[in-house]
mmCIF file of C-alpha atoms in Angstrom:
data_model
loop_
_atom_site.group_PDB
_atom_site.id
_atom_site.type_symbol
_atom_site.label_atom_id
_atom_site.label_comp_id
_atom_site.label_asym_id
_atom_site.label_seq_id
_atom_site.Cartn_x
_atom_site.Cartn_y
_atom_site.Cartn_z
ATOM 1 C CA UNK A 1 42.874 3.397 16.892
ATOM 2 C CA UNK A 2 40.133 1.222 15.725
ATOM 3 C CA UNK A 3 39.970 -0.930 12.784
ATOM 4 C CA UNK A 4 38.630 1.060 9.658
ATOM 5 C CA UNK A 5 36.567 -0.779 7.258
ATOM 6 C CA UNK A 6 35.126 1.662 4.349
ATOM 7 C CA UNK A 7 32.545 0.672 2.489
ATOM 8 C CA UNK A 8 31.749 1.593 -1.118
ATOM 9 C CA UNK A 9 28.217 1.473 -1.839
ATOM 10 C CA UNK A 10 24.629 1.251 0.272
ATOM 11 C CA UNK A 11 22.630 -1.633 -1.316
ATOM 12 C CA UNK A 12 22.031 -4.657 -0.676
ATOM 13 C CA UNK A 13 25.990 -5.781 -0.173
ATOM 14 C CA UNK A 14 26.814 -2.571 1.413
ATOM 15 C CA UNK A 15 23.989 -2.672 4.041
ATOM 16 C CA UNK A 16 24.524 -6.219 5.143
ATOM 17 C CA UNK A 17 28.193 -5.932 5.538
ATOM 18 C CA UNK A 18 27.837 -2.789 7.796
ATOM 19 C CA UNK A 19 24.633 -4.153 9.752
ATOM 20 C CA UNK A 20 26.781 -7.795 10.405
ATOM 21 C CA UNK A 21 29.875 -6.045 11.410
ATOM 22 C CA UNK A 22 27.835 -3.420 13.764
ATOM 23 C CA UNK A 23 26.055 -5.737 15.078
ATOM 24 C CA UNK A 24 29.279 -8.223 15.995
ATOM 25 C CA UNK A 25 31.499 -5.417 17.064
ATOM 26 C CA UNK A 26 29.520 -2.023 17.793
ATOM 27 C CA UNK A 27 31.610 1.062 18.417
ATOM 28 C CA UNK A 28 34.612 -0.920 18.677
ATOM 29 C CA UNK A 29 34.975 -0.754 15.105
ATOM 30 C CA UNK A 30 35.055 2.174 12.403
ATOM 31 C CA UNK A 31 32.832 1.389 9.719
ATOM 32 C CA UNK A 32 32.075 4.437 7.029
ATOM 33 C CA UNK A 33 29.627 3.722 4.534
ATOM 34 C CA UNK A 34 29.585 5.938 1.292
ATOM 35 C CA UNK A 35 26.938 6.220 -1.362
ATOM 36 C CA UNK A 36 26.200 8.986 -4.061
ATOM 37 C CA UNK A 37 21.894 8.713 -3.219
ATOM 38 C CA UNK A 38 20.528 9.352 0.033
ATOM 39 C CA UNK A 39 17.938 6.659 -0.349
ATOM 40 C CA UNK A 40 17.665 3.145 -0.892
ATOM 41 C CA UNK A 41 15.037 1.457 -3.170
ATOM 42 C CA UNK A 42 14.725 -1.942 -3.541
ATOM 43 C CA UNK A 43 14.429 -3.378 -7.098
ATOM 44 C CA UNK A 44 11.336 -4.415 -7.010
ATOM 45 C CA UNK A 45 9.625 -1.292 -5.845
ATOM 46 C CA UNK A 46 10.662 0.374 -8.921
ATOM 47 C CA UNK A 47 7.910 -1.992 -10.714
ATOM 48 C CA UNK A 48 5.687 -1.003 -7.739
ATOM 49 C CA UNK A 49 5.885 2.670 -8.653
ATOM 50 C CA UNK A 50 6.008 2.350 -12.435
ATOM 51 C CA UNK A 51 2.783 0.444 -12.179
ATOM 52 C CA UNK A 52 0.918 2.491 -9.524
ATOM 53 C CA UNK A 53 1.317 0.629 -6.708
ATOM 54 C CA UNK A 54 3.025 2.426 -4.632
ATOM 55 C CA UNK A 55 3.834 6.739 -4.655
ATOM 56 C CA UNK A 56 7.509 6.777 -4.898
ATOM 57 C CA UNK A 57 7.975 8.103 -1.506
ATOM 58 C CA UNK A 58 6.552 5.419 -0.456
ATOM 59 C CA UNK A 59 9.443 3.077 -1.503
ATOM 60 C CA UNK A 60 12.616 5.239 -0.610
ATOM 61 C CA UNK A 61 14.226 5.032 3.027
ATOM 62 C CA UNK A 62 16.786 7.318 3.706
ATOM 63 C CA UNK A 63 20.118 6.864 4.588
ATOM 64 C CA UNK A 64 20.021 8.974 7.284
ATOM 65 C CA UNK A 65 17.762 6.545 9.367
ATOM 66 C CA UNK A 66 20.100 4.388 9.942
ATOM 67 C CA UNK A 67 20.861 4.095 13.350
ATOM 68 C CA UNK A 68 23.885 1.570 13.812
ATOM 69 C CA UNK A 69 26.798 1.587 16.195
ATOM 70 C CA UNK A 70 30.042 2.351 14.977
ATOM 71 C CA UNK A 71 28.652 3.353 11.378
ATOM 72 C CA UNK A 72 28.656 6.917 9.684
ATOM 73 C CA UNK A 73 26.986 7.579 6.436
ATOM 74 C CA UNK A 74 28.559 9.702 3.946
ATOM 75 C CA UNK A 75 26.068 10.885 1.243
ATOM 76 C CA UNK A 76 29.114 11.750 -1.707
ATOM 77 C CA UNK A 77 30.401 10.890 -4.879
ATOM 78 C CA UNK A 78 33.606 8.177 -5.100
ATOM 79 C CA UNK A 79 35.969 9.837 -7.096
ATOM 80 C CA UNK A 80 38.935 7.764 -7.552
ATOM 81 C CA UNK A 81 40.279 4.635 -5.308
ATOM 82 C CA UNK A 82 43.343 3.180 -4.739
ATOM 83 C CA UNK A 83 43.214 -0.391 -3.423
ATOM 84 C CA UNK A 84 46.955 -0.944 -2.994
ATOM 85 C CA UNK A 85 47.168 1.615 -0.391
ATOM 86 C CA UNK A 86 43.004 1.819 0.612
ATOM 87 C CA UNK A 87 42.915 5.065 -0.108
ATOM 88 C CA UNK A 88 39.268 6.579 -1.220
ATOM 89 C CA UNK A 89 38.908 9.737 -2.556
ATOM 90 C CA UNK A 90 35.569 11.382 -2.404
ATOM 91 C CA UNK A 91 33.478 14.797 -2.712
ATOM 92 C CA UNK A 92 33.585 15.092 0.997
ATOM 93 C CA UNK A 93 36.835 13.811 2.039
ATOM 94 C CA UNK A 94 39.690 11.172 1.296
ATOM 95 C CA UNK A 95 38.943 7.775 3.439
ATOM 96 C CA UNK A 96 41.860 5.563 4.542
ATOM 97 C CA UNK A 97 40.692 1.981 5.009
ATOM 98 C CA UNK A 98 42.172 -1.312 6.885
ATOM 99 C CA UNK A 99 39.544 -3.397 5.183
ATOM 100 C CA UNK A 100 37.923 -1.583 1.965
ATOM 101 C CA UNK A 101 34.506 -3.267 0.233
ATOM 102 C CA UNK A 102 33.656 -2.254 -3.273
ATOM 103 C CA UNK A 103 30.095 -2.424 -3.300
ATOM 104 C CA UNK A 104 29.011 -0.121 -6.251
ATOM 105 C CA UNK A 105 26.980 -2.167 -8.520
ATOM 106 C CA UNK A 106 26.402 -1.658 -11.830
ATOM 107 C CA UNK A 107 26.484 1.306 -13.614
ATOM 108 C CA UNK A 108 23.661 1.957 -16.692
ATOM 109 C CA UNK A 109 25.102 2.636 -20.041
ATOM 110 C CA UNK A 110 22.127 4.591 -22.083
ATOM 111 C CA UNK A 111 24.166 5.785 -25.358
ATOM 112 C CA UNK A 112 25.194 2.016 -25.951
ATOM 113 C CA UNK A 113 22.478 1.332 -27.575
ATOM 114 C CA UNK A 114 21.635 4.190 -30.357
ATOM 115 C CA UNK A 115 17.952 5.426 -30.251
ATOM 116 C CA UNK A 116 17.184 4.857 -26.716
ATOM 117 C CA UNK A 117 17.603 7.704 -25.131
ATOM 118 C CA UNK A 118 15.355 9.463 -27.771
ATOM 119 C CA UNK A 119 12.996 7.239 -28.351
ATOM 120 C CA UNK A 120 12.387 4.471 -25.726
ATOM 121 C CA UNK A 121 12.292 4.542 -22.050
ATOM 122 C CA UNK A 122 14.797 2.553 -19.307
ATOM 123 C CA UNK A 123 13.151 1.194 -15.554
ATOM 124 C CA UNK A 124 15.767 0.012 -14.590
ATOM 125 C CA UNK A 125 17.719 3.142 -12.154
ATOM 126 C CA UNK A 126 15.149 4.591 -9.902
ATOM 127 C CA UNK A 127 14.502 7.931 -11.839
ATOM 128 C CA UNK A 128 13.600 5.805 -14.689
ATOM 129 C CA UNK A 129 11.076 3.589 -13.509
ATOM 130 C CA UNK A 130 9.206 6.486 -11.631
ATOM 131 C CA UNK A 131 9.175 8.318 -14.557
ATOM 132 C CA UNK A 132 7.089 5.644 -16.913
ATOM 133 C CA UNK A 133 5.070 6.006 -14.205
ATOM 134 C CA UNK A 134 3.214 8.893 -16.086
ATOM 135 C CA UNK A 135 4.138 7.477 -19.427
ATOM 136 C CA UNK A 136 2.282 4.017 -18.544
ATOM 137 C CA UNK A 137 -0.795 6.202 -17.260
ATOM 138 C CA UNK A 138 -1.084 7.532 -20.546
ATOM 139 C CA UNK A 139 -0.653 4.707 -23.127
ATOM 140 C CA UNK A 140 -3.836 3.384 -24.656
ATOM 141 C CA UNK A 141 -3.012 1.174 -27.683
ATOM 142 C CA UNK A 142 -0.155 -0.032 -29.634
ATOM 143 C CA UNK A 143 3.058 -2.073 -29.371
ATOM 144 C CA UNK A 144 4.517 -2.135 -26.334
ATOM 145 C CA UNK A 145 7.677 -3.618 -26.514
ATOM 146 C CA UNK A 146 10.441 -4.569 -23.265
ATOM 147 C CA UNK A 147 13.860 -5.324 -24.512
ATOM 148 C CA UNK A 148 16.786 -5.972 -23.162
ATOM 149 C CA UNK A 149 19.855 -4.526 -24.232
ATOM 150 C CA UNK A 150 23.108 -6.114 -22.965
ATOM 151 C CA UNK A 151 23.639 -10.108 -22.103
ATOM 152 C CA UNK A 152 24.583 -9.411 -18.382
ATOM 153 C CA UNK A 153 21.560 -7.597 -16.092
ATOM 154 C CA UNK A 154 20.439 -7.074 -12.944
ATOM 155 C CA UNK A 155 17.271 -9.497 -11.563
ATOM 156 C CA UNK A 156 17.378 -11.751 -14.671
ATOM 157 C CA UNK A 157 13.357 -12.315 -13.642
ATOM 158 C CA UNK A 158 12.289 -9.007 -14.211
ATOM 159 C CA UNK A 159 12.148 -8.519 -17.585
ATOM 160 C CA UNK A 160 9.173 -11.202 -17.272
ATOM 161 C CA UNK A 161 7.710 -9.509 -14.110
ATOM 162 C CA UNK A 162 7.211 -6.727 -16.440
ATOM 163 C CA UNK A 163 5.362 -8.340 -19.241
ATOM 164 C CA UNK A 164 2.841 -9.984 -17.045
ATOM 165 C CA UNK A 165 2.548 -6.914 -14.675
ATOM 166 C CA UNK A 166 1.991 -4.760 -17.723
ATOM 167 C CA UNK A 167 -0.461 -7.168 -19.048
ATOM 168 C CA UNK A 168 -2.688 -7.180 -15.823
ATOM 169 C CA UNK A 169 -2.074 -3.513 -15.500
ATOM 170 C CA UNK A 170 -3.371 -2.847 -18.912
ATOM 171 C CA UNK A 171 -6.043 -5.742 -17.934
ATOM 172 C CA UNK A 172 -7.450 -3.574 -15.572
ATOM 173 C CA UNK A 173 -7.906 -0.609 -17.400
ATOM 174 C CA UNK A 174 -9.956 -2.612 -20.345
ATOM 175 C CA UNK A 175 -6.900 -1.589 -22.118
ATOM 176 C CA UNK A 176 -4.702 -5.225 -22.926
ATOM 177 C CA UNK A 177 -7.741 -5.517 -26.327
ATOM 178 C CA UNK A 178 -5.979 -3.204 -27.894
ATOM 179 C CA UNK A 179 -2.545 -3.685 -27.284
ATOM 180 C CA UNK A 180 -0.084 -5.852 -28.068
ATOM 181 C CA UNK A 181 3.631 -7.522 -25.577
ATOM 182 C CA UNK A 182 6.680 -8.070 -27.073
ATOM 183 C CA UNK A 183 9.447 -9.133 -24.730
ATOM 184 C CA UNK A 184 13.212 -9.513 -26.537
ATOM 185 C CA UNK A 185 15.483 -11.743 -23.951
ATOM 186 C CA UNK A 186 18.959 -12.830 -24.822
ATOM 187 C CA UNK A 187 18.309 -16.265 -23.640
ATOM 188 C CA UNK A 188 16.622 -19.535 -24.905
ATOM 189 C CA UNK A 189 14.195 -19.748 -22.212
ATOM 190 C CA UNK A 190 13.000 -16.768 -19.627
ATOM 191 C CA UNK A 191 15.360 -18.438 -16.685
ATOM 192 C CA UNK A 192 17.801 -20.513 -17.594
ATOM 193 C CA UNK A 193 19.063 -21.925 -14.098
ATOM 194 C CA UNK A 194 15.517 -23.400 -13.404
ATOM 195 C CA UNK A 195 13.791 -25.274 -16.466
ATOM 196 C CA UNK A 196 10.726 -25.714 -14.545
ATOM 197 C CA UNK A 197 10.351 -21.537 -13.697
ATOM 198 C CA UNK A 198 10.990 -20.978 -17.281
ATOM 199 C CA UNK A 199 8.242 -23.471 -18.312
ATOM 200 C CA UNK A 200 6.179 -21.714 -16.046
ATOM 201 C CA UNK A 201 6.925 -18.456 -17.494
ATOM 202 C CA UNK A 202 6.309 -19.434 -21.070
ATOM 203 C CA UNK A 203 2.727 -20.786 -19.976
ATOM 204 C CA UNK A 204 1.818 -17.195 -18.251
ATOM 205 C CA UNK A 205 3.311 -15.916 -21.335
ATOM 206 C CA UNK A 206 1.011 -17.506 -23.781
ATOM 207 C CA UNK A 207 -2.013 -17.525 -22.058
ATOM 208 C CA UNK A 208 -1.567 -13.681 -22.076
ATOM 209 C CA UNK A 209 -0.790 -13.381 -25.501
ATOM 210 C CA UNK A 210 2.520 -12.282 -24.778
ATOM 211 C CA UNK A 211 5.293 -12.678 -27.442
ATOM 212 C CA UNK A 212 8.066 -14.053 -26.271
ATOM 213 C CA UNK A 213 11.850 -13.445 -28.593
ATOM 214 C CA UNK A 214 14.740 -15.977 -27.621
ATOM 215 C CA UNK A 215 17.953 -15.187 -28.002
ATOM 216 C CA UNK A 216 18.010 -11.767 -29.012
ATOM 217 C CA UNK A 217 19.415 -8.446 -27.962
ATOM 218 C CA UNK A 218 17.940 -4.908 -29.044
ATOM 219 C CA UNK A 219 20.869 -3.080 -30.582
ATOM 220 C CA UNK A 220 19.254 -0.224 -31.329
ATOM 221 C CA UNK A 221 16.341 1.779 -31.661
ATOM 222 C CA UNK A 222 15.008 3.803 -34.631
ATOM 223 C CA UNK A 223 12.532 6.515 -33.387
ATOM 224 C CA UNK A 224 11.859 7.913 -36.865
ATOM 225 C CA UNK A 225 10.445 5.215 -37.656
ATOM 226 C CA UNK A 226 9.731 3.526 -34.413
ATOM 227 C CA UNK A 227 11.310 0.574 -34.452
ATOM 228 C CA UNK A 228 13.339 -2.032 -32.302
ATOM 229 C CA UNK A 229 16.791 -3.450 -34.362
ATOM 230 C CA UNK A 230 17.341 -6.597 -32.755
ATOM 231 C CA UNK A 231 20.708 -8.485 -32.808
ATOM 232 C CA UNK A 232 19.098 -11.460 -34.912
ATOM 233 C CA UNK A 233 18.643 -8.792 -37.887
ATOM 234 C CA UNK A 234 14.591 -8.896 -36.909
ATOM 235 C CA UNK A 235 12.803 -5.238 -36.878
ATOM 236 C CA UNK A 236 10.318 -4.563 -34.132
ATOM 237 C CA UNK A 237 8.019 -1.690 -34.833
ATOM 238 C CA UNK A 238 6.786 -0.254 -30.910
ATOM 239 C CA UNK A 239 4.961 2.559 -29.275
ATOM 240 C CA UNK A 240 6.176 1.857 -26.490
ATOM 241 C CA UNK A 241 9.609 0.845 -25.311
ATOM 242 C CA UNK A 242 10.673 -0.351 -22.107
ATOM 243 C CA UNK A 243 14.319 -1.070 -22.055
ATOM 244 C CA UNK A 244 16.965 -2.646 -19.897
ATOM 245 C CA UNK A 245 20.150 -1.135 -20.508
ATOM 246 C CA UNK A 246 23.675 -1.917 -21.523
ATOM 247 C CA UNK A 247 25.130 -2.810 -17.979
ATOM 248 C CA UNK A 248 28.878 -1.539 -17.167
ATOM 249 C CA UNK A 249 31.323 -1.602 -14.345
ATOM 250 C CA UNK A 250 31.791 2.227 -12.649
ATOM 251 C CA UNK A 251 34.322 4.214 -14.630
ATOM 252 C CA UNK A 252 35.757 4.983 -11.264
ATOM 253 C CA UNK A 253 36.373 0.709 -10.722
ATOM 254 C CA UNK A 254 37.872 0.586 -13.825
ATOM 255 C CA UNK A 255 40.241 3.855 -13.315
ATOM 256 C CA UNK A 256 41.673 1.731 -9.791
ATOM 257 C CA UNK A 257 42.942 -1.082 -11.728
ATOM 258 C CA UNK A 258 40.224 -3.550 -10.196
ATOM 259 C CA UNK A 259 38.667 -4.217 -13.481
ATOM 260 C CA UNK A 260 40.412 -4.498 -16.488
ATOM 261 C CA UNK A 261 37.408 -2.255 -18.666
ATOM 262 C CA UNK A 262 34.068 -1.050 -18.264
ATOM 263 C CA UNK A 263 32.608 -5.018 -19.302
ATOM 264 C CA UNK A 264 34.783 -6.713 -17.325
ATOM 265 C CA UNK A 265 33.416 -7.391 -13.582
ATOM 266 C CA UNK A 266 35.594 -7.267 -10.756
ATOM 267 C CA UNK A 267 37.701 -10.824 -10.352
ATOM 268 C CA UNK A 268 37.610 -12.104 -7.314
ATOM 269 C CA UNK A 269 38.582 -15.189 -5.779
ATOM 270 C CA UNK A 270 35.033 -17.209 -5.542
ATOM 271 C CA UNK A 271 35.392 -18.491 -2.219
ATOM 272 C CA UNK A 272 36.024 -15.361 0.060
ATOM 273 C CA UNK A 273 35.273 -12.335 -2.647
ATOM 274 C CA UNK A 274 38.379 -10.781 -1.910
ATOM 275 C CA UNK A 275 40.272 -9.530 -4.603
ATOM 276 C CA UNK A 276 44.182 -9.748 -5.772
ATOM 277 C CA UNK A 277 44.634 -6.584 -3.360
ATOM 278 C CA UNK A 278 44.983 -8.472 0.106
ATOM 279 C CA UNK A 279 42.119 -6.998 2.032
ATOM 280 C CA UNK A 280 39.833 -4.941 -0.519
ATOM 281 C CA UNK A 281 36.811 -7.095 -1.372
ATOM 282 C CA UNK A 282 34.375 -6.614 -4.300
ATOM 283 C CA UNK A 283 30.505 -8.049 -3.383
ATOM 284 C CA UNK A 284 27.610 -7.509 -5.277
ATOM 285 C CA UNK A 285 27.133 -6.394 -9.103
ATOM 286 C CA UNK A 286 29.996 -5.373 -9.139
ATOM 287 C CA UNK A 287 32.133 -8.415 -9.281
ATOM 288 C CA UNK A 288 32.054 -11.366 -11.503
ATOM 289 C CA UNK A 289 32.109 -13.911 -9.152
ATOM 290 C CA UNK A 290 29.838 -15.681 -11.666
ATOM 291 C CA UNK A 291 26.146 -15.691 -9.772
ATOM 292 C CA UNK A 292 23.278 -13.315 -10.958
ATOM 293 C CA UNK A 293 23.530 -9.920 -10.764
ATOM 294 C CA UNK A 294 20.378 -9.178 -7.983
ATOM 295 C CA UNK A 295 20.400 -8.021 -4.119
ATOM 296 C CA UNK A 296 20.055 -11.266 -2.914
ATOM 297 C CA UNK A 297 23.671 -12.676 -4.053
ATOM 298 C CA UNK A 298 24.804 -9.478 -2.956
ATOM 299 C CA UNK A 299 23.732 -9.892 0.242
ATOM 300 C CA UNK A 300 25.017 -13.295 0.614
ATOM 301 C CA UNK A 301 28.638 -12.304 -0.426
ATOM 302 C CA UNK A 302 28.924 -9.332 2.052
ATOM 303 C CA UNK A 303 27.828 -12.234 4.912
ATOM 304 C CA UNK A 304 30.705 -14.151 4.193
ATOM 305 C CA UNK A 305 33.263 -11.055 3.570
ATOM 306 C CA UNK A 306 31.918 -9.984 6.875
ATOM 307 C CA UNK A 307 32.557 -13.334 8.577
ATOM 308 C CA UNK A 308 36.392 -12.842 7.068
ATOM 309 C CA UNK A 309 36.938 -9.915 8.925
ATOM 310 C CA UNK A 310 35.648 -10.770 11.328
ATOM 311 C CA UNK A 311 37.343 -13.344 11.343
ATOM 312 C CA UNK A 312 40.732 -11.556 11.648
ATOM 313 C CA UNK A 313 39.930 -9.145 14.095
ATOM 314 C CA UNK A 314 38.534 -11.574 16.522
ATOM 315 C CA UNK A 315 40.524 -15.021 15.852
ATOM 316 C CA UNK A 316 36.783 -16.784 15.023
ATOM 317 C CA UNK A 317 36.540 -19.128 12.426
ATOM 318 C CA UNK A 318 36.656 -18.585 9.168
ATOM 319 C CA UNK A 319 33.690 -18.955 7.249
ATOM 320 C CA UNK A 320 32.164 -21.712 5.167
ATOM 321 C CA UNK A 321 32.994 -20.606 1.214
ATOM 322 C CA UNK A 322 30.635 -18.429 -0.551
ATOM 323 C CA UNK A 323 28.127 -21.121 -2.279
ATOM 324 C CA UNK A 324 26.551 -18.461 -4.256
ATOM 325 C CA UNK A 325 22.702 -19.703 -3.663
ATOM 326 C CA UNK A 326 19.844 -17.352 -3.555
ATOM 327 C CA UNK A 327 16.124 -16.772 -4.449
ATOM 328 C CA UNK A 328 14.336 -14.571 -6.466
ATOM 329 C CA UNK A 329 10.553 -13.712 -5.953
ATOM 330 C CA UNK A 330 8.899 -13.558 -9.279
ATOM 331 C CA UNK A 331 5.585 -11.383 -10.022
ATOM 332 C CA UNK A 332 3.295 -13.423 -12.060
ATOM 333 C CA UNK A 333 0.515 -11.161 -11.958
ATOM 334 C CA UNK A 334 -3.026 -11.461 -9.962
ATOM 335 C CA UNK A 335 -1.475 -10.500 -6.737
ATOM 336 C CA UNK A 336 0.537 -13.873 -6.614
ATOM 337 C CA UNK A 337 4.116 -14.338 -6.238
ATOM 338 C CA UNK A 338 6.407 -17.843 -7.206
ATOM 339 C CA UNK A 339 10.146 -17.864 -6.217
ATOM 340 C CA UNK A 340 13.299 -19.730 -7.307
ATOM 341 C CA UNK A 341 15.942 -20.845 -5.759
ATOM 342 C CA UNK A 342 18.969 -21.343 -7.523
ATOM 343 C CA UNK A 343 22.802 -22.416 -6.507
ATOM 344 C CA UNK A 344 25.489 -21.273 -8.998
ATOM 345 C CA UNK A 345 29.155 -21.808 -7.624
ATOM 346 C CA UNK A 346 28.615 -25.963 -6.893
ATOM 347 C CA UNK A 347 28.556 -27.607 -10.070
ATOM 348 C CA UNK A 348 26.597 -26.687 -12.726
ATOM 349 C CA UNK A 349 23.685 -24.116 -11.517
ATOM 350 C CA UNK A 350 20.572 -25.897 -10.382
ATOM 351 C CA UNK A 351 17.720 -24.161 -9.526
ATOM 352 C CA UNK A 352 14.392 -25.220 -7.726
ATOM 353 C CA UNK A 353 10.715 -23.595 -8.552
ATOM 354 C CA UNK A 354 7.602 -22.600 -6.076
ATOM 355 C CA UNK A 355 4.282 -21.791 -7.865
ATOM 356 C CA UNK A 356 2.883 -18.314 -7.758
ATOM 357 C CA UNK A 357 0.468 -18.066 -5.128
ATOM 358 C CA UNK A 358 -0.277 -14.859 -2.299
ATOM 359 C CA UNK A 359 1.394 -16.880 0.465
ATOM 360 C CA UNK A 360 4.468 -16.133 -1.065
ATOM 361 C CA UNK A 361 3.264 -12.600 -1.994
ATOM 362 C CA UNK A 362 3.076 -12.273 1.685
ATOM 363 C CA UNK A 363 6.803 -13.844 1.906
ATOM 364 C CA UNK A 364 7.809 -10.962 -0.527
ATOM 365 C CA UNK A 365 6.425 -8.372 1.667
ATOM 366 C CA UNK A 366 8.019 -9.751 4.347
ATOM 367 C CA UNK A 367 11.835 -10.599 2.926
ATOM 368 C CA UNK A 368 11.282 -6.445 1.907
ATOM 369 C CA UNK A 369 10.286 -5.321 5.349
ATOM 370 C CA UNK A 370 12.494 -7.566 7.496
ATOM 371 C CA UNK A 371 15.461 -6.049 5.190
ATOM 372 C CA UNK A 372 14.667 -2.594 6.532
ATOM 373 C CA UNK A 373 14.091 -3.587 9.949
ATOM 374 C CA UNK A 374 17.292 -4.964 10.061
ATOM 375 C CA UNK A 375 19.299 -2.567 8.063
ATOM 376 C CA UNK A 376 18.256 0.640 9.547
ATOM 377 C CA UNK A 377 17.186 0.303 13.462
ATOM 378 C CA UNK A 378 19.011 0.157 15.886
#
């Protein structure tokens, strides 16, 4: 029989492990991929869509394009897992696994912060974002306020990609005169890694009249009277709210015993991702290997847990140790792009800074389109 290696989630950890072990192996392996959508949408189309840029069909490729060797797609729900004995238990069927990858991200957590649900709006899950879509096509004036809600979230960047994208899309409709841009960050500075991005970011920020709240959380909202409650004791009165929720591990992660409660990542050894069940890794979100929570790590951890298998199915090498570098393209507005590159697991993290300009626009487009290329064809 061939070596099974089920895989728990399709983004960016779950597509790059199946795509490297295809690719290495073909039909000689069994690789099953399982995720509840039957699209993928990168993380920065959702701000495409929000902000008109793209139609959201535009930014969702279906699951059942991919055309790899050796991989099936299951489109179903995880219902419970059992990594001693690699057991999965789904809506379709129940999966046994020689090599099992948790790969389900992060789950959002709207009724952790009271009032948002009624009275503000989340981008961060698909449905979300293309749903302020029509709520940002209709806002004329007022407060407009993006908070985040809990101190560990996906993209750390794009709570500031959405202040200055809202500020040029406002811009553009000879709207941004009578508005105002709060954004509420639970940090001293916009990215910590990188001092020189952050610098960067609080220049675009005040030359757009964007106000910018350090180490803060919202804790709740008040829609009576329309108003953020942040965790400094500071009211915020909004029109408009644009929140990142309260991120939490899948209830069904924390029902297997892999995480010890819904705010306590995966642990993982930091070197090869695998967890303290021999042979069930956790890559991505999902784990708390201690690097940002955004596609790029995630992608970089499900290289090297591919290598490991690989690895022992083949007798090749082992792998260099998971580093934990990556980059992040930031949006600063005007159709120009910066990226930073930071390294997290070698010391303390470092990260490096490239100005905003369309080359790296054009990068952006690319890293996005050579992603699906690779992912999906054959």
């Amino acid at each position: 029989m061939r070596t099974r290696v089920v895989v728990l989630g399709a983004g960016f950890g779950g597509l790059e492990l199946t795509t490297a072990l295809s690719e290495a192996l073909g039909d000689k392996i069994d690789i099953v991929l399982i995720d509840k959508n039957d699209a993928f949408v990168f993380g920065f189309s959702k701000l495409d869509v929000m902000f008109g840029r793209h139609l959201p069909s535009e930014v969702r490729h279906p699951y059942s394009q991919i055309l790899k060797p050796g991989v099936r797609f299951f489109q179903t729900t995880v219902r419970s897992i059992d990594p001693a004995s690699k057991v999965i238990v789904t809506d379709a069927q129940t999966f046994e696994a020689d090599y099992l990858v948790v790969a389900l991200g992060a789950d959002y957590d709207i009724a952790a912060t009271p009032g948002l649900a009624e009275g503000g709006n989340e981008f961060y899950s698909p449905a979300g974002a293309f749903a302020l879509r029509d709520v940002l096509a209709e806002f004329r004036s007022g407060h407009a306020v993006i908070g985040v809600t809990g101190k560990s979230f996906k993209c750390p960047p794009a709570p500031s990609e959405t202040a200055l994208m809202l500020h040029d899309f406002l811009q553009t409709r000879g709207l941004r005169d009578a508005t105002q841009i709060t954004l509420v960050m639970p940090f001293g500075v916009p990215i910590p890694p990188s001092p020189e991005t952050s610098q960067a970011l609080l220049v675009a920020f005040a030359e757009r009249g964007i106000r910018f709240v350090k180490d803060n959380l919202v804790t709740s909202l008040d829609p009576a009277r329309k108003v953020a409650v942040l965790s400094g004791g500071e009211e915020i009165p909004y029109d408009l709210f644009l929140g990142i929720p309260v991120h939490r591990v899948p209830q069904v992660v924390v029902e297997s015993g892999l995480s010890a409660d819904p705010f306590a990542w995966v642990p993982v050894n930091k070197q090869t991702l695998e967890t303290s069940f021999p042979g069930v890794y956790a890559v991505g979100d999902v784990n708390g290997v201690g690097t940002p929570k955004a596609g790029i790590f995630a992608e970089g951890s499900a290289s090297v847990v591919a290598k490991r298998i690989l690895a022992d199915l083949t007798g090749s090498p082992a792998p260099d140790e998971y580093g934990g570098k990556g980059a992040c393209y930031i949006e600063f507005g005007d159709e120009k792009v910066a990226r930073v590159d930071v390294t997290f697991l070698h010391g303390p993290p470092v990260g490096s800074y490239q100005a905003p300009s369309e080359a790296m626009a054009a990068e952006k487009s690319l890293f996005g389109s050579s992603r699906i290329q690779r992912w999906f064809l054959s």
